[in-house]
Amino acid sequence: MKYTNVLLSGLIVLGSLGTLSTVSASFHTLDKSVAPIAVKSTSVNSSTYQSIPRFEKTIGSNKIVWKGDNITITANTLKLDAAADFEQNIIDTIVVTHGKEKHTLQTGDFEVKLLNITSVVGSPSNEWIAIQVEKSAGSNLILVNFKTGKYTILNERLEKAGKQNVETISSYNWSPKEDIIAFSYGNTEKSTLAIYDTKKDRFVYLPRATNYISTGLILWHKNGKNIDYISEYPSDQWILFRYNTASSQVKPVKKISRKEFQQWLKLDK
């Protein structure tokens, strides 16, 4: 995935949504059911978070391949000589292989041309795969069902639900417990977070603690009850937020420095 370079400073804990307070304690937690997060240390407690299966990317002649455990995603590309230079090489088909199951998406027929696959993650049940694809402006997120071959483009599904300016889905991750996926969507000026339930085909929209410009990372806790995400607001200022799925509340946790942010990214795909 692509992330914005960030310049950050200081560490704070927010006692409420509108109040910032400096603390000197070594640890602080907003929820007694989860492990505390270090306030002054740049280390990240990886044991708190989901384990994300890794995929390896290789690029061949007219082909982009992402390979994981018993899963292979192959994007077959072709060149459009009449197109602009940056749009000449497009993805014509995406072949999803899971064991003996194989499905082909005719992406060359999509209304928006796809240029690259930037990340891939499978759901905990191994029934779904999330494929992040780059287009000329932003990224789409395609969810494919291994058993049926049916797919959902989340950007288009959001627009069908009445959302506007869904130019990109920048960050995402599956819940470790269910086939639901948390993600951020928007454009270069605004980032909003939501959860999509594949079984119920419905969205849960997270409340906005502030007007996020962008969201660089989304991680589920292993318990599947909490989501931590790092969002930008104001420009070049990033904060770690926590969403509780039971209470449907968002609480800010602390500011994130450049060094810390790089440590957090190691937990992602």
Tab-separated table of C-alpha atoms in Angstrom:
chain	number	residue	atom	x	y	z
A	1	MET	CA	0.000	0.000	0.000
A	2	LYS	CA	0.948	3.597	-0.469
A	3	TYR	CA	1.230	5.820	2.545
A	4	THR	CA	1.728	9.543	2.885
A	5	ASN	CA	4.995	10.696	4.399
A	6	VAL	CA	4.211	12.365	7.675
A	7	LEU	CA	5.818	14.924	9.952
A	8	LEU	CA	4.663	14.491	13.497
A	9	SER	CA	5.558	15.649	16.955
A	10	GLY	CA	4.834	14.940	20.599
A	11	LEU	CA	2.684	12.340	22.302
A	12	ILE	CA	-0.648	13.131	23.934
A	13	VAL	CA	-3.614	11.336	25.353
A	14	LEU	CA	-7.035	12.840	24.802
A	15	GLY	CA	-9.286	12.682	27.805
A	16	SER	CA	-12.352	13.515	25.717
A	17	LEU	CA	-13.110	14.275	22.107
A	18	GLY	CA	-12.546	17.966	22.617
A	19	THR	CA	-9.810	18.040	25.244
A	20	LEU	CA	-6.090	17.380	24.946
A	21	SER	CA	-4.077	16.627	28.048
A	22	THR	CA	-0.388	15.829	28.418
A	23	VAL	CA	0.442	12.845	30.592
A	24	SER	CA	3.617	11.566	32.182
A	25	ALA	CA	2.483	7.991	32.901
A	26	SER	CA	4.170	5.185	31.014
A	27	PHE	CA	0.924	3.622	29.782
A	28	HIS	CA	-2.640	4.656	29.082
A	29	THR	CA	-5.691	2.698	27.993
A	30	LEU	CA	-9.196	3.816	27.109
A	31	ASP	CA	-10.728	0.371	27.485
A	32	LYS	CA	-10.011	-2.018	30.366
A	33	SER	CA	-10.696	-5.029	28.146
A	34	VAL	CA	-7.721	-4.363	25.861
A	35	ALA	CA	-4.000	-4.176	26.381
A	36	PRO	CA	-2.603	-0.721	27.193
A	37	ILE	CA	-0.743	1.285	24.589
A	38	ALA	CA	2.594	2.831	25.441
A	39	VAL	CA	2.429	6.596	25.535
A	40	LYS	CA	6.095	7.585	25.420
A	41	SER	CA	7.639	4.498	23.860
A	42	THR	CA	7.879	4.123	20.090
A	43	SER	CA	7.406	0.335	20.366
A	44	VAL	CA	4.136	-1.258	19.268
A	45	ASN	CA	2.457	-4.071	21.171
A	46	SER	CA	1.897	-6.431	18.241
A	47	SER	CA	0.258	-9.072	20.463
A	48	THR	CA	-2.825	-6.816	20.696
A	49	TYR	CA	-3.547	-6.925	16.989
A	50	GLN	CA	-4.733	-9.350	14.352
A	51	SER	CA	-2.238	-11.381	12.384
A	52	ILE	CA	-2.473	-10.449	8.704
A	53	PRO	CA	-1.563	-13.181	6.189
A	54	ARG	CA	1.223	-12.073	3.865
A	55	PHE	CA	1.173	-12.219	0.076
A	56	GLU	CA	4.189	-11.894	-2.190
A	57	LYS	CA	4.022	-9.825	-5.357
A	58	THR	CA	5.874	-10.626	-8.579
A	59	ILE	CA	5.688	-8.837	-11.916
A	60	GLY	CA	6.216	-10.713	-15.149
A	61	SER	CA	5.601	-10.165	-18.833
A	62	ASN	CA	2.016	-8.848	-19.108
A	63	LYS	CA	1.258	-10.229	-15.679
A	64	ILE	CA	1.045	-9.210	-11.999
A	65	VAL	CA	0.918	-12.083	-9.503
A	66	TRP	CA	0.130	-12.036	-5.781
A	67	LYS	CA	0.690	-15.380	-4.060
A	68	GLY	CA	-0.265	-16.447	-0.549
A	69	ASP	CA	-1.080	-19.660	1.296
A	70	ASN	CA	-3.149	-21.692	-1.212
A	71	ILE	CA	-4.289	-18.441	-2.877
A	72	THR	CA	-3.031	-16.875	-6.100
A	73	ILE	CA	-4.261	-13.641	-7.645
A	74	THR	CA	-3.119	-13.122	-11.243
A	75	ALA	CA	-3.753	-9.866	-13.106
A	76	ASN	CA	-3.291	-10.194	-16.857
A	77	THR	CA	-2.427	-6.882	-18.485
A	78	LEU	CA	-2.554	-5.465	-21.969
A	79	LYS	CA	-1.312	-2.284	-23.632
A	80	LEU	CA	-3.615	0.372	-25.085
A	81	ASP	CA	-1.534	2.355	-27.551
A	82	ALA	CA	-4.184	5.043	-27.982
A	83	ALA	CA	-4.376	5.809	-24.250
A	84	ALA	CA	-2.343	8.333	-22.258
A	85	ASP	CA	1.085	7.078	-21.213
A	86	PHE	CA	0.119	6.432	-17.586
A	87	GLU	CA	-3.011	4.509	-18.657
A	88	GLN	CA	-1.560	2.449	-21.490
A	89	ASN	CA	-0.985	-0.715	-19.432
A	90	ILE	CA	-4.307	-1.832	-17.977
A	91	ILE	CA	-5.539	-4.965	-16.228
A	92	ASP	CA	-7.718	-6.983	-18.622
A	93	THR	CA	-8.590	-9.895	-16.326
A	94	ILE	CA	-8.031	-10.881	-12.699
A	95	VAL	CA	-7.858	-14.635	-12.073
A	96	VAL	CA	-8.571	-15.687	-8.487
A	97	THR	CA	-7.362	-19.190	-7.575
A	98	HIS	CA	-8.035	-20.822	-4.195
A	99	GLY	CA	-7.110	-24.487	-4.114
A	100	LYS	CA	-9.169	-26.113	-6.871
A	101	GLU	CA	-11.486	-23.098	-7.172
A	102	LYS	CA	-10.782	-20.647	-9.972
A	103	HIS	CA	-12.680	-17.536	-11.022
A	104	THR	CA	-11.947	-14.899	-13.668
A	105	LEU	CA	-13.023	-11.258	-13.429
A	106	GLN	CA	-13.284	-9.516	-16.803
A	107	THR	CA	-11.921	-6.234	-15.456
A	108	GLY	CA	-11.180	-4.901	-18.938
A	109	ASP	CA	-14.948	-4.400	-19.239
A	110	PHE	CA	-15.123	-2.272	-16.092
A	111	GLU	CA	-16.193	1.324	-16.504
A	112	VAL	CA	-12.991	2.431	-14.767
A	113	LYS	CA	-9.719	1.002	-16.088
A	114	LEU	CA	-7.470	-0.689	-13.525
A	115	LEU	CA	-3.705	-0.175	-13.618
A	116	ASN	CA	-2.216	-2.244	-10.801
A	117	ILE	CA	-2.937	-4.438	-7.773
A	118	THR	CA	-1.499	-2.749	-4.696
A	119	SER	CA	-2.466	-5.221	-1.927
A	120	VAL	CA	-4.350	-8.462	-1.246
A	121	VAL	CA	-5.789	-9.928	1.987
A	122	GLY	CA	-7.948	-13.010	2.623
A	123	SER	CA	-10.813	-13.138	5.120
A	124	PRO	CA	-10.514	-15.299	8.292
A	125	SER	CA	-12.988	-17.894	6.956
A	126	ASN	CA	-11.057	-18.201	3.674
A	127	GLU	CA	-14.317	-17.483	1.828
A	128	TRP	CA	-13.390	-13.988	0.632
A	129	ILE	CA	-10.417	-12.140	-0.783
A	130	ALA	CA	-9.995	-8.356	-0.768
A	131	ILE	CA	-8.084	-6.964	-3.757
A	132	GLN	CA	-6.990	-3.318	-3.733
A	133	VAL	CA	-6.588	-2.053	-7.292
A	134	GLU	CA	-5.041	1.194	-8.490
A	135	LYS	CA	-6.799	3.329	-11.089
A	136	SER	CA	-5.856	6.655	-12.668
A	137	ALA	CA	-7.207	8.513	-9.615
A	138	GLY	CA	-7.337	6.603	-6.337
A	139	SER	CA	-7.971	2.935	-5.574
A	140	ASN	CA	-10.930	0.550	-5.675
A	141	LEU	CA	-11.442	-2.366	-3.308
A	142	ILE	CA	-12.859	-5.547	-4.839
A	143	LEU	CA	-14.208	-8.334	-2.610
A	144	VAL	CA	-14.387	-11.747	-4.304
A	145	ASN	CA	-16.173	-14.818	-2.931
A	146	PHE	CA	-14.034	-17.931	-3.463
A	147	LYS	CA	-17.010	-20.311	-3.642
A	148	THR	CA	-19.322	-18.424	-5.997
A	149	GLY	CA	-16.927	-16.150	-7.875
A	150	LYS	CA	-19.285	-13.226	-7.253
A	151	TYR	CA	-17.594	-9.927	-6.473
A	152	THR	CA	-18.410	-6.548	-4.985
A	153	ILE	CA	-16.599	-3.304	-5.778
A	154	LEU	CA	-16.940	-1.467	-2.473
A	155	ASN	CA	-16.574	1.976	-4.050
A	156	GLU	CA	-19.586	1.321	-6.276
A	157	ARG	CA	-21.512	-0.330	-3.446
A	158	LEU	CA	-21.008	2.800	-1.334
A	159	GLU	CA	-22.236	5.018	-4.145
A	160	LYS	CA	-25.296	2.792	-4.478
A	161	ALA	CA	-25.872	3.376	-0.751
A	162	GLY	CA	-25.908	7.138	-1.399
A	163	LYS	CA	-22.317	8.086	-0.591
A	164	GLN	CA	-20.529	10.611	-2.804
A	165	ASN	CA	-16.889	11.319	-3.711
A	166	VAL	CA	-15.770	7.716	-3.161
A	167	GLU	CA	-12.631	8.247	-5.204
A	168	THR	CA	-10.435	5.901	-3.225
A	169	ILE	CA	-10.367	3.206	-0.563
A	170	SER	CA	-6.930	3.711	0.925
A	171	SER	CA	-6.740	1.506	4.037
A	172	TYR	CA	-8.561	-1.668	5.033
A	173	ASN	CA	-8.391	-4.942	6.961
A	174	TRP	CA	-10.661	-7.910	7.688
A	175	SER	CA	-11.947	-8.636	11.174
A	176	PRO	CA	-10.085	-11.615	12.702
A	177	LYS	CA	-13.417	-13.123	13.839
A	178	GLU	CA	-15.946	-12.543	11.036
A	179	ASP	CA	-16.160	-11.853	7.320
A	180	ILE	CA	-16.559	-8.130	7.886
A	181	ILE	CA	-14.053	-5.586	6.637
A	182	ALA	CA	-13.143	-2.159	7.987
A	183	PHE	CA	-11.910	0.431	5.501
A	184	SER	CA	-11.442	4.138	4.855
A	185	TYR	CA	-12.846	5.894	1.815
A	186	GLY	CA	-13.016	9.383	0.338
A	187	ASN	CA	-10.759	11.632	-1.731
A	188	THR	CA	-7.605	13.687	-1.247
A	189	GLU	CA	-9.365	16.047	1.165
A	190	LYS	CA	-11.598	13.815	3.273
A	191	SER	CA	-11.422	10.358	4.825
A	192	THR	CA	-14.373	8.449	6.290
A	193	LEU	CA	-14.389	4.996	7.877
A	194	ALA	CA	-16.921	2.196	7.558
A	195	ILE	CA	-17.378	-1.539	8.108
A	196	TYR	CA	-18.940	-3.787	5.471
A	197	ASP	CA	-20.661	-7.056	6.432
A	198	THR	CA	-20.378	-9.513	3.531
A	199	LYS	CA	-23.155	-11.806	4.815
A	200	LYS	CA	-25.696	-9.071	5.494
A	201	ASP	CA	-24.547	-6.844	2.618
A	202	ARG	CA	-24.705	-3.732	4.754
A	203	PHE	CA	-22.480	-0.948	6.043
A	204	VAL	CA	-21.810	0.406	9.504
A	205	TYR	CA	-20.440	3.949	9.332
A	206	LEU	CA	-18.005	4.943	12.055
A	207	PRO	CA	-18.613	8.297	13.759
A	208	ARG	CA	-16.032	10.928	12.871
A	209	ALA	CA	-14.054	12.241	15.852
A	210	THR	CA	-12.839	15.065	13.618
A	211	ASN	CA	-12.558	15.900	9.911
A	212	TYR	CA	-9.915	13.372	8.875
A	213	ILE	CA	-7.916	14.312	5.785
A	214	SER	CA	-6.629	10.777	5.262
A	215	THR	CA	-6.290	7.434	7.056
A	216	GLY	CA	-2.964	5.631	6.849
A	217	LEU	CA	-3.629	2.408	8.752
A	218	ILE	CA	-6.492	0.265	10.088
A	219	LEU	CA	-5.900	-2.645	12.508
A	220	TRP	CA	-8.349	-4.896	14.342
A	221	HIS	CA	-7.677	-6.107	17.848
A	222	LYS	CA	-7.472	-9.899	18.136
A	223	ASN	CA	-10.729	-9.919	20.088
A	224	GLY	CA	-12.570	-8.553	17.043
A	225	LYS	CA	-14.254	-5.939	19.228
A	226	ASN	CA	-11.971	-2.951	18.735
A	227	ILE	CA	-10.417	-1.240	15.744
A	228	ASP	CA	-7.422	1.089	15.926
A	229	TYR	CA	-6.754	3.463	13.063
A	230	ILE	CA	-4.355	6.294	12.379
A	231	SER	CA	-5.820	9.361	10.678
A	232	GLU	CA	-4.499	12.758	9.659
A	233	TYR	CA	-5.917	16.059	10.947
A	234	PRO	CA	-4.855	18.798	10.587
A	235	SER	CA	-2.372	18.487	7.720
A	236	ASP	CA	0.709	16.413	8.675
A	237	GLN	CA	-0.661	15.723	12.156
A	238	TRP	CA	-1.624	12.096	12.827
A	239	ILE	CA	-3.577	10.582	15.723
A	240	LEU	CA	-4.327	7.012	16.766
A	241	PHE	CA	-8.076	6.478	17.280
A	242	ARG	CA	-9.949	3.497	18.725
A	243	TYR	CA	-13.414	2.332	17.705
A	244	ASN	CA	-15.421	-0.001	19.948
A	245	THR	CA	-17.880	-2.114	17.938
A	246	ALA	CA	-20.110	-2.763	20.967
A	247	SER	CA	-20.598	0.869	21.984
A	248	SER	CA	-20.163	2.298	18.436
A	249	GLN	CA	-17.942	4.986	19.939
A	250	VAL	CA	-14.642	6.430	18.728
A	251	LYS	CA	-12.033	7.680	21.182
A	252	PRO	CA	-8.717	9.347	20.328
A	253	VAL	CA	-5.740	7.659	21.976
A	254	LYS	CA	-2.586	9.622	21.167
A	255	LYS	CA	-0.563	11.481	18.585
A	256	ILE	CA	1.759	9.416	16.416
A	257	SER	CA	5.255	10.492	15.441
A	258	ARG	CA	7.004	9.683	12.176
A	259	LYS	CA	9.145	7.009	13.864
A	260	GLU	CA	6.144	5.413	15.549
A	261	PHE	CA	4.146	5.414	12.341
A	262	GLN	CA	6.814	3.336	10.596
A	263	GLN	CA	6.624	0.811	13.442
A	264	TRP	CA	2.838	0.567	13.108
A	265	LEU	CA	3.086	-0.023	9.348
A	266	LYS	CA	5.074	-3.203	10.014
A	267	LEU	CA	1.873	-4.763	11.394
A	268	ASP	CA	0.032	-4.217	8.119
A	269	LYS	CA	0.056	-6.088	4.811
